[in-house]
mmCIF file of C-alpha atoms and ligand atoms in Angstrom:
data_model
loop_
_atom_site.group_PDB
_atom_site.id
_atom_site.type_symbol
_atom_site.label_atom_id
_atom_site.label_comp_id
_atom_site.label_asym_id
_atom_site.label_seq_id
_atom_site.Cartn_x
_atom_site.Cartn_y
_atom_site.Cartn_z
ATOM 1 C CA MET A 1 -0.074 0.121 0.148
ATOM 2 C CA GLN A 2 1.244 3.393 -0.810
ATOM 3 C CA LYS A 3 1.691 5.849 1.909
ATOM 4 C CA ASN A 4 -0.497 8.535 2.463
ATOM 5 C CA THR A 5 2.496 11.442 2.682
ATOM 6 C CA PHE A 6 2.849 10.684 -0.965
ATOM 7 C CA TYR A 7 0.222 12.939 -1.794
ATOM 8 C CA SER A 8 -0.230 16.490 -1.183
ATOM 9 C CA LYS A 9 -2.182 17.500 1.606
ATOM 10 C CA VAL A 10 -4.222 19.596 0.031
ATOM 11 C CA ILE A 11 -5.546 17.995 -3.377
ATOM 12 C CA ALA A 12 -6.598 19.959 -6.729
ATOM 13 C CA GLY A 13 -9.827 19.100 -8.244
ATOM 14 C CA THR A 14 -10.153 19.505 -11.715
ATOM 15 C CA MET A 15 -13.854 19.270 -11.825
ATOM 16 C CA THR A 16 -14.653 22.679 -12.751
ATOM 17 C CA TRP A 17 -10.896 23.034 -15.299
ATOM 18 C CA GLY A 18 -13.076 22.328 -18.540
ATOM 19 C CA SER A 19 -16.372 22.665 -19.906
ATOM 20 C CA TRP A 20 -17.986 22.111 -16.726
ATOM 21 C CA GLY A 21 -16.708 25.480 -15.037
ATOM 22 C CA LYS A 22 -14.077 27.463 -16.168
ATOM 23 C CA GLY A 23 -13.363 26.149 -19.572
ATOM 24 C CA PHE A 24 -9.549 27.288 -19.456
ATOM 25 C CA SER A 25 -7.031 27.231 -22.205
ATOM 26 C CA LYS A 26 -4.456 24.991 -22.629
ATOM 27 C CA SER A 27 -1.973 27.844 -21.533
ATOM 28 C CA SER A 28 -4.247 28.751 -18.543
ATOM 29 C CA MET A 29 -4.049 24.909 -17.402
ATOM 30 C CA ILE A 30 -0.767 24.750 -17.699
ATOM 31 C CA GLN A 31 -0.129 28.201 -15.806
ATOM 32 C CA LEU A 32 -2.361 26.644 -13.181
ATOM 33 C CA MET A 33 -0.843 23.216 -12.950
ATOM 34 C CA ASN A 34 2.657 25.029 -12.178
ATOM 35 C CA HIS A 35 1.181 27.301 -9.680
ATOM 36 C CA CYS A 36 -0.193 24.312 -7.694
ATOM 37 C CA LEU A 37 3.202 22.838 -8.217
ATOM 38 C CA GLU A 38 5.030 25.778 -6.650
ATOM 39 C CA ILE A 39 2.875 25.992 -3.622
ATOM 40 C CA GLY A 40 3.283 22.323 -2.838
ATOM 41 C CA VAL A 41 -0.068 20.942 -4.800
ATOM 42 C CA THR A 42 1.378 17.851 -6.661
ATOM 43 C CA THR A 43 -1.744 15.549 -6.641
ATOM 44 C CA PHE A 44 -4.532 15.833 -8.962
ATOM 45 C CA ASP A 45 -8.439 14.644 -8.725
ATOM 46 C CA HIS A 46 -9.927 13.551 -11.894
ATOM 47 C CA ALA A 47 -13.118 11.683 -13.053
ATOM 48 C CA ASP A 48 -13.623 10.371 -16.231
ATOM 49 C CA ILE A 49 -16.840 12.005 -16.289
ATOM 50 C CA TYR A 50 -15.758 15.501 -16.032
ATOM 51 C CA GLY A 51 -16.871 17.876 -18.410
ATOM 52 C CA GLY A 52 -18.961 15.056 -20.134
ATOM 53 C CA TYR A 53 -15.679 12.932 -20.333
ATOM 54 C CA THR A 54 -13.824 15.728 -22.118
ATOM 55 C CA THR A 55 -11.925 17.301 -18.727
ATOM 56 C CA GLU A 56 -9.430 14.569 -18.463
ATOM 57 C CA GLU A 57 -7.974 14.993 -22.161
ATOM 58 C CA ASP A 58 -8.188 18.866 -22.137
ATOM 59 C CA PHE A 59 -5.876 18.739 -18.744
ATOM 60 C CA GLY A 60 -3.518 15.925 -20.489
ATOM 61 C CA ASN A 61 -3.166 17.747 -23.698
ATOM 62 C CA ALA A 62 -2.032 20.650 -21.265
ATOM 63 C CA TYR A 63 -0.009 18.400 -18.908
ATOM 64 C CA LEU A 64 1.740 16.897 -22.109
ATOM 65 C CA ASP A 65 3.097 20.278 -23.003
ATOM 66 C CA SER A 66 3.682 21.646 -19.573
ATOM 67 C CA GLY A 67 6.855 19.397 -19.446
ATOM 68 C CA ILE A 68 5.813 18.939 -15.862
ATOM 69 C CA SER A 69 7.861 15.389 -15.202
ATOM 70 C CA ARG A 70 5.561 12.800 -14.151
ATOM 71 C CA GLU A 71 7.509 11.725 -10.809
ATOM 72 C CA THR A 72 6.441 15.194 -9.158
ATOM 73 C CA VAL A 73 2.863 14.520 -9.472
ATOM 74 C CA GLN A 74 0.409 12.488 -8.675
ATOM 75 C CA PHE A 75 -3.035 11.792 -10.673
ATOM 76 C CA ILE A 76 -6.230 10.150 -9.166
ATOM 77 C CA SER A 77 -9.121 9.243 -11.241
ATOM 78 C CA LYS A 78 -12.612 7.724 -11.042
ATOM 79 C CA CYS A 79 -14.504 5.443 -12.950
ATOM 80 C CA GLY A 80 -18.077 3.568 -13.068
ATOM 81 C CA ILE A 81 -20.656 6.093 -13.631
ATOM 82 C CA GLN A 82 -22.097 5.925 -17.162
ATOM 83 C CA MET A 83 -24.005 9.270 -18.122
ATOM 84 C CA ASP A 84 -25.459 10.670 -21.231
ATOM 85 C CA ALA A 85 -23.004 13.036 -22.751
ATOM 86 C CA ASP A 86 -22.108 14.230 -26.341
ATOM 87 C CA ALA A 87 -19.168 11.979 -26.006
ATOM 88 C CA ARG A 88 -21.129 9.187 -24.745
ATOM 89 C CA LYS A 89 -24.727 8.128 -25.308
ATOM 90 C CA ASN A 90 -26.249 6.423 -22.492
ATOM 91 C CA HIS A 91 -30.099 6.102 -22.727
ATOM 92 C CA VAL A 92 -30.274 5.801 -18.941
ATOM 93 C CA LYS A 93 -27.407 7.065 -16.441
ATOM 94 C CA HIS A 94 -26.330 3.773 -14.656
ATOM 95 C CA TYR A 95 -22.815 2.302 -13.025
ATOM 96 C CA ASN A 96 -20.869 -0.236 -14.518
ATOM 97 C CA TYR A 97 -18.476 -2.369 -12.566
ATOM 98 C CA ASN A 98 -17.828 -5.350 -15.277
ATOM 99 C CA ALA A 99 -14.014 -6.126 -15.066
ATOM 100 C CA ASP A 100 -13.463 -5.391 -18.625
ATOM 101 C CA TYR A 101 -15.273 -1.981 -18.157
ATOM 102 C CA ILE A 102 -13.208 -0.727 -15.287
ATOM 103 C CA ILE A 103 -10.048 -1.755 -17.534
ATOM 104 C CA TRP A 104 -11.214 0.002 -20.547
ATOM 105 C CA SER A 105 -12.246 2.897 -18.449
ATOM 106 C CA ALA A 106 -8.685 2.979 -16.603
ATOM 107 C CA GLU A 107 -7.097 2.710 -19.814
ATOM 108 C CA GLN A 108 -9.115 5.381 -21.513
ATOM 109 C CA SER A 109 -7.984 7.665 -18.568
ATOM 110 C CA LEU A 110 -4.294 7.256 -18.882
ATOM 111 C CA LYS A 111 -4.586 7.912 -22.832
ATOM 112 C CA LYS A 112 -6.518 11.360 -22.390
ATOM 113 C CA LEU A 113 -4.454 12.088 -19.221
ATOM 114 C CA LYS A 114 -1.227 11.195 -21.547
ATOM 115 C CA THR A 115 0.330 9.257 -18.686
ATOM 116 C CA ASP A 116 1.307 5.311 -18.381
ATOM 117 C CA TYR A 117 -0.385 5.062 -15.072
ATOM 118 C CA LEU A 118 -2.893 6.343 -12.338
ATOM 119 C CA ASP A 119 -1.659 6.784 -8.623
ATOM 120 C CA LEU A 120 -4.884 5.842 -7.600
ATOM 121 C CA LEU A 121 -8.130 4.816 -8.940
ATOM 122 C CA LEU A 122 -11.341 5.186 -7.378
ATOM 123 C CA LEU A 123 -14.661 3.519 -8.060
ATOM 124 C CA HIS A 124 -16.923 6.566 -8.310
ATOM 125 C CA ARG A 125 -20.100 5.545 -6.308
ATOM 126 C CA PRO A 126 -21.272 2.274 -5.080
ATOM 127 C CA SER A 127 -23.495 0.604 -7.665
ATOM 128 C CA PRO A 128 -26.198 -2.279 -6.139
ATOM 129 C CA LEU A 129 -25.231 -4.545 -8.837
ATOM 130 C CA MET A 130 -21.381 -4.352 -8.045
ATOM 131 C CA ASN A 131 -19.780 -7.864 -7.661
ATOM 132 C CA PRO A 132 -16.573 -7.897 -5.786
ATOM 133 C CA ASP A 133 -15.325 -10.772 -7.850
ATOM 134 C CA ASP A 134 -15.576 -8.545 -10.953
ATOM 135 C CA ILE A 135 -13.745 -5.552 -9.239
ATOM 136 C CA ALA A 136 -11.043 -7.436 -7.828
ATOM 137 C CA GLU A 137 -10.202 -9.254 -11.374
ATOM 138 C CA ALA A 138 -9.992 -5.664 -12.794
ATOM 139 C CA ILE A 139 -7.787 -4.158 -10.317
ATOM 140 C CA THR A 140 -5.605 -7.036 -9.814
ATOM 141 C CA LYS A 141 -5.110 -6.730 -13.671
ATOM 142 C CA LEU A 142 -4.395 -3.146 -13.911
ATOM 143 C CA LYS A 143 -2.094 -3.326 -10.879
ATOM 144 C CA LYS A 144 -0.126 -6.068 -12.162
ATOM 145 C CA GLN A 145 0.382 -4.087 -15.646
ATOM 146 C CA GLY A 146 1.535 -1.007 -13.602
ATOM 147 C CA LYS A 147 -1.184 1.042 -15.286
ATOM 148 C CA ILE A 148 -2.762 1.697 -11.562
ATOM 149 C CA ARG A 149 -0.540 1.843 -8.337
ATOM 150 C CA SER A 150 -3.341 1.819 -5.778
ATOM 151 C CA PHE A 151 -7.086 1.341 -5.802
ATOM 152 C CA GLY A 152 -9.726 2.942 -3.586
ATOM 153 C CA VAL A 153 -13.535 3.840 -3.411
ATOM 154 C CA SER A 154 -15.499 7.249 -3.482
ATOM 155 C CA ASN A 155 -19.116 7.885 -1.622
ATOM 156 C CA PHE A 156 -18.743 4.277 -0.307
ATOM 157 C CA SER A 157 -20.183 3.237 3.135
ATOM 158 C CA PRO A 158 -18.070 0.808 5.713
ATOM 159 C CA SER A 159 -20.254 -2.131 4.512
ATOM 160 C CA GLN A 160 -19.678 -1.290 0.876
ATOM 161 C CA ILE A 161 -16.192 -1.208 1.475
ATOM 162 C CA ALA A 162 -16.470 -4.601 3.514
ATOM 163 C CA LEU A 163 -17.797 -6.076 0.477
ATOM 164 C CA VAL A 164 -15.072 -5.405 -1.790
ATOM 165 C CA GLU A 165 -12.586 -5.963 0.778
ATOM 166 C CA THR A 166 -13.888 -9.841 0.726
ATOM 167 C CA VAL A 167 -11.602 -9.936 -2.314
ATOM 168 C CA MET A 168 -9.597 -6.812 -2.308
ATOM 169 C CA PRO A 169 -7.879 -4.377 0.115
ATOM 170 C CA VAL A 170 -9.373 -0.624 -0.422
ATOM 171 C CA GLU A 171 -7.022 1.931 0.297
ATOM 172 C CA ALA A 172 -8.938 4.996 0.250
ATOM 173 C CA ASN A 173 -12.200 6.521 0.256
ATOM 174 C CA GLN A 174 -13.315 10.209 -1.169
ATOM 175 C CA ILE A 175 -16.449 11.180 0.512
ATOM 176 C CA GLU A 176 -18.341 14.832 0.761
ATOM 177 C CA PHE A 177 -17.451 16.150 4.113
ATOM 178 C CA SER A 178 -17.588 19.538 5.306
ATOM 179 C CA LEU A 179 -18.651 21.858 8.276
ATOM 180 C CA THR A 180 -22.015 21.800 6.292
ATOM 181 C CA HIS A 181 -21.829 18.311 5.312
ATOM 182 C CA ASN A 182 -21.034 16.290 8.397
ATOM 183 C CA ASP A 183 -22.952 13.028 8.387
ATOM 184 C CA VAL A 184 -19.796 11.165 7.721
ATOM 185 C CA MET A 185 -18.725 11.718 11.675
ATOM 186 C CA TYR A 186 -21.410 10.023 12.814
ATOM 187 C CA ASP A 187 -22.167 6.944 10.348
ATOM 188 C CA ALA A 188 -18.746 5.416 11.042
ATOM 189 C CA THR A 189 -17.536 6.383 7.370
ATOM 190 C CA LEU A 190 -14.599 8.472 9.028
ATOM 191 C CA ASP A 191 -14.360 5.660 11.921
ATOM 192 C CA ASP A 192 -13.835 2.944 9.254
ATOM 193 C CA CYS A 193 -10.913 5.345 7.493
ATOM 194 C CA PHE A 194 -9.225 5.691 10.856
ATOM 195 C CA VAL A 195 -9.625 2.227 12.051
ATOM 196 C CA ASN A 196 -8.084 0.646 8.832
ATOM 197 C CA LYS A 197 -5.688 3.044 8.212
ATOM 198 C CA ARG A 198 -7.512 4.016 4.848
ATOM 199 C CA MET A 199 -6.736 7.362 3.093
ATOM 200 C CA ALA A 200 -9.593 9.850 3.907
ATOM 201 C CA MET A 201 -10.424 12.930 1.189
ATOM 202 C CA SER A 202 -12.932 15.017 1.658
ATOM 203 C CA TYR A 203 -14.580 16.578 -1.635
ATOM 204 C CA SER A 204 -16.655 19.711 -1.459
ATOM 205 C CA PRO A 205 -14.364 20.543 1.800
ATOM 206 C CA LEU A 206 -16.368 24.094 1.830
ATOM 207 C CA GLY A 207 -19.851 22.453 1.748
ATOM 208 C CA SER A 208 -22.600 24.796 0.824
ATOM 209 C CA TYR A 209 -21.039 28.032 2.691
ATOM 210 C CA PHE A 210 -20.271 29.916 -0.555
ATOM 211 C CA ARG A 211 -23.023 28.373 -2.564
ATOM 212 C CA THR A 212 -25.949 29.309 -0.425
ATOM 213 C CA ASP A 213 -27.238 32.188 1.786
ATOM 214 C CA ASP A 214 -29.340 29.629 4.054
ATOM 215 C CA GLU A 215 -29.936 29.517 7.922
ATOM 216 C CA ILE A 216 -26.925 27.423 8.151
ATOM 217 C CA SER A 217 -24.218 29.684 6.279
ATOM 218 C CA GLN A 218 -25.685 32.640 8.233
ATOM 219 C CA ARG A 219 -25.089 31.035 11.540
ATOM 220 C CA ILE A 220 -21.797 30.098 10.481
ATOM 221 C CA ARG A 221 -20.909 33.234 8.951
ATOM 222 C CA LYS A 222 -21.910 34.950 12.515
ATOM 223 C CA VAL A 223 -19.406 32.758 14.448
ATOM 224 C CA VAL A 224 -16.781 32.668 11.722
ATOM 225 C CA LYS A 225 -16.304 36.428 11.542
ATOM 226 C CA PRO A 226 -14.601 36.857 15.137
ATOM 227 C CA MET A 227 -12.312 33.849 14.424
ATOM 228 C CA GLN A 228 -10.789 35.273 11.059
ATOM 229 C CA GLU A 229 -9.391 37.960 13.276
ATOM 230 C CA LYS A 230 -8.047 35.862 15.993
ATOM 231 C CA TYR A 231 -6.539 33.219 13.236
ATOM 232 C CA GLU A 232 -5.807 35.687 10.839
ATOM 233 C CA ALA A 233 -7.240 33.815 8.237
ATOM 234 C CA THR A 234 -10.008 33.881 5.531
ATOM 235 C CA GLU A 235 -13.544 31.869 6.016
ATOM 236 C CA ASP A 236 -12.486 29.430 3.549
ATOM 237 C CA GLN A 237 -9.107 28.748 5.123
ATOM 238 C CA LEU A 238 -11.061 28.394 8.752
ATOM 239 C CA LEU A 239 -13.461 26.068 6.707
ATOM 240 C CA LEU A 240 -11.088 24.224 5.528
ATOM 241 C CA ALA A 241 -8.902 23.980 9.175
ATOM 242 C CA TRP A 242 -12.135 22.737 10.522
ATOM 243 C CA VAL A 243 -12.302 19.441 8.283
ATOM 244 C CA MET A 244 -8.584 18.929 8.896
ATOM 245 C CA LYS A 245 -8.739 19.136 12.298
ATOM 246 C CA HIS A 246 -10.481 15.642 12.126
ATOM 247 C CA PRO A 247 -8.351 12.884 13.628
ATOM 248 C CA SER A 248 -8.791 10.695 10.440
ATOM 249 C CA LYS A 249 -6.138 12.725 8.656
ATOM 250 C CA ILE A 250 -8.026 14.120 5.785
ATOM 251 C CA PHE A 251 -6.917 15.234 2.421
ATOM 252 C CA PRO A 252 -9.287 18.103 1.439
ATOM 253 C CA VAL A 253 -10.007 18.229 -2.433
ATOM 254 C CA VAL A 254 -10.390 21.525 -3.332
ATOM 255 C CA GLY A 255 -12.554 22.668 -6.083
ATOM 256 C CA THR A 256 -11.268 26.172 -6.665
ATOM 257 C CA ALA A 257 -9.343 27.088 -9.716
ATOM 258 C CA THR A 258 -8.442 30.189 -8.522
ATOM 259 C CA LYS A 259 -4.763 30.642 -7.823
ATOM 260 C CA SER A 260 -4.884 32.760 -4.791
ATOM 261 C CA ARG A 261 -7.679 30.767 -3.101
ATOM 262 C CA LEU A 262 -5.468 27.186 -3.796
ATOM 263 C CA SER A 263 -2.714 28.987 -2.111
ATOM 264 C CA ALA A 264 -4.895 29.980 0.815
ATOM 265 C CA ALA A 265 -5.739 26.501 0.951
ATOM 266 C CA ILE A 266 -2.190 25.458 1.388
ATOM 267 C CA GLU A 267 -1.566 28.156 4.069
ATOM 268 C CA ALA A 268 -4.963 26.648 5.871
ATOM 269 C CA THR A 269 -2.743 23.308 6.580
ATOM 270 C CA LYS A 270 -0.792 25.319 9.286
ATOM 271 C CA ILE A 271 -4.132 26.716 11.203
ATOM 272 C CA ASN A 272 -4.864 24.651 14.271
ATOM 273 C CA ILE A 273 -8.171 25.309 15.113
ATOM 274 C CA GLN A 274 -8.863 25.182 19.169
ATOM 275 C CA LYS A 275 -11.277 22.858 20.327
ATOM 276 C CA THR A 276 -13.576 25.013 21.526
ATOM 277 C CA ASP A 277 -13.840 26.995 18.352
ATOM 278 C CA TRP A 278 -14.177 23.728 16.487
ATOM 279 C CA PHE A 279 -17.171 23.183 18.371
ATOM 280 C CA ILE A 280 -18.514 26.692 18.189
ATOM 281 C CA LEU A 281 -18.597 25.978 14.265
ATOM 282 C CA LEU A 282 -19.999 22.932 14.645
ATOM 283 C CA GLU A 283 -22.805 24.309 16.716
ATOM 284 C CA ALA A 284 -23.436 27.079 14.591
ATOM 285 C CA ALA A 285 -23.930 24.159 11.562
ATOM 286 C CA LYS A 286 -26.255 21.889 13.481
ATOM 287 C CA GLY A 287 -28.212 25.118 14.778
ATOM 288 C CA HIS A 288 -28.390 23.329 18.286
ATOM 289 C CA GLU A 289 -25.604 22.123 21.420
ATOM 290 C CA VAL A 290 -23.388 19.180 20.043
ATOM 291 C CA ALA A 291 -22.246 17.920 23.302
HETATM 292 N N1 LIG B 301 -15.910 11.938 -5.617
HETATM 293 C C1 LIG B 301 -16.948 12.531 -5.956
HETATM 294 O O1 LIG B 301 -18.015 11.918 -6.119
HETATM 295 C C2 LIG B 301 -16.970 14.073 -5.907
HETATM 296 C C3 LIG B 301 -17.994 14.775 -6.142
HETATM 297 C C4 LIG B 301 -17.783 16.032 -6.314
HETATM 298 C C5 LIG B 301 -16.394 16.679 -6.593
HETATM 299 N N2 LIG B 301 -15.284 15.979 -6.406
HETATM 300 C C6 LIG B 301 -14.137 16.299 -6.481
HETATM 301 O O2 LIG B 301 -13.904 17.604 -5.524
HETATM 302 C C7 LIG B 301 -13.577 18.703 -5.825
HETATM 303 C C8 LIG B 301 -13.792 19.691 -5.173
HETATM 304 O O3 LIG B 301 -15.661 19.680 -5.255
HETATM 305 P P1 LIG B 301 -15.887 21.331 -5.159
HETATM 306 O O4 LIG B 301 -15.856 22.344 -6.161
HETATM 307 O O5 LIG B 301 -17.312 21.006 -4.803
HETATM 308 O O6 LIG B 301 -15.183 21.747 -3.817
HETATM 309 P P2 LIG B 301 -15.228 22.935 -2.932
HETATM 310 O O7 LIG B 301 -13.884 23.334 -2.638
HETATM 311 O O8 LIG B 301 -15.795 23.008 -1.313
HETATM 312 O O9 LIG B 301 -15.976 24.487 -3.656
HETATM 313 C C9 LIG B 301 -15.174 24.954 -4.577
HETATM 314 C C10 LIG B 301 -15.957 26.077 -5.331
HETATM 315 O O10 LIG B 301 -16.302 27.139 -4.305
HETATM 316 C C11 LIG B 301 -16.263 28.108 -5.087
HETATM 317 N N3 LIG B 301 -15.419 29.503 -4.242
HETATM 318 C C12 LIG B 301 -16.662 30.471 -3.952
HETATM 319 N N4 LIG B 301 -15.705 31.435 -2.815
HETATM 320 C C13 LIG B 301 -14.420 30.687 -2.532
HETATM 321 C C14 LIG B 301 -13.662 31.061 -1.494
HETATM 322 N N5 LIG B 301 -13.632 32.041 -0.726
HETATM 323 N N6 LIG B 301 -12.667 29.870 -1.423
HETATM 324 C C15 LIG B 301 -12.366 28.905 -1.988
HETATM 325 N N7 LIG B 301 -13.423 28.575 -2.754
HETATM 326 C C16 LIG B 301 -14.640 29.531 -3.008
HETATM 327 C C17 LIG B 301 -14.903 27.948 -5.896
HETATM 328 O O11 LIG B 301 -14.958 29.291 -7.269
HETATM 329 P P3 LIG B 301 -13.595 29.337 -7.845
HETATM 330 O O12 LIG B 301 -13.079 28.343 -8.541
HETATM 331 O O13 LIG B 301 -14.089 30.447 -8.890
HETATM 332 O O14 LIG B 301 -12.687 29.797 -6.864
HETATM 333 C C18 LIG B 301 -15.044 26.574 -6.511
HETATM 334 O O15 LIG B 301 -15.988 26.594 -7.766
HETATM 335 C C19 LIG B 301 -13.791 18.671 -7.653
HETATM 336 O O16 LIG B 301 -13.244 19.361 -8.373
HETATM 337 C C20 LIG B 301 -13.621 17.114 -7.710
HETATM 338 O O17 LIG B 301 -12.699 16.756 -8.138
HETATM 339 C C21 LIG B 301 -15.366 14.399 -6.328
#
């Protein structure tokens, strides 16, 4: 199993780098990749579906021209979701975890990302029809061929991981976790990562704070403002520091494609929120006492 220290503590999510968001040109992508490397963000999170199956290729073309050496970066990608897109016709959105499909999808990711291997391949979401034997067959073959270095899942519950682990070790789980979306602290998902030394990554680590002006965000805003002065930090930094204080040693997968915000995210790794402040934030998110 690969050591978690191999990945950068802050992982750059690429979901909005392409047509699902910023629509960056090749040169803008190269600039952003170089900025990431300069500040110490070396791990990039992908999925086959981003941009309707187009963003891996946009990123890969930029990566090829960037001259960045493969040893200095880590690529994560995901497979399994079959959605309807211009690049791929599906009459119903569904999952596919057949062995041949997993292998084909991983090979497509390699081709698009212009690389020989993925550092980590994740099954994107659990499927009611997934068969651990099929998964093990594909992952064993991909590992043996050197096409993937490690294997994990995303959005899996501990029992779904246990199902896969009847045949195959699961090295990582990427889940939604933030101050506003914190169920995984209570439903055993993060306990499972801690107990089994599974790498825990949180996607959407800022939750709904910047997306909606609902009561939850308003309550958090009230208590976060005075903390900004105390910690000399911005709101996004405090939200990330809150996530990283969890004992399961979470790697936040940040979605920002703004250079200054990526730099702020790296700086947030230095903030140690005091326990009482951590609970003040949780209480604000929940809207009631939490102890
Ligand atoms: N495994 C899965 O099922 C799954 C699902 C969803 C996402 N993901 C991964 O997780 C990554 C992150 O997801 P996310 O985009 O939801 O994460 P996020 O980091 O919680 O949100 C980032 C978004 O917030 C915006 N934002 C607004 N104000 C901000 C501020 N002050 N600081 C920072 N960001 C601010 C950013 O805009 P700007 O870009 O304009 O800065 C960006 O659009 C994705 O890229 C993807 O790699 C995985």
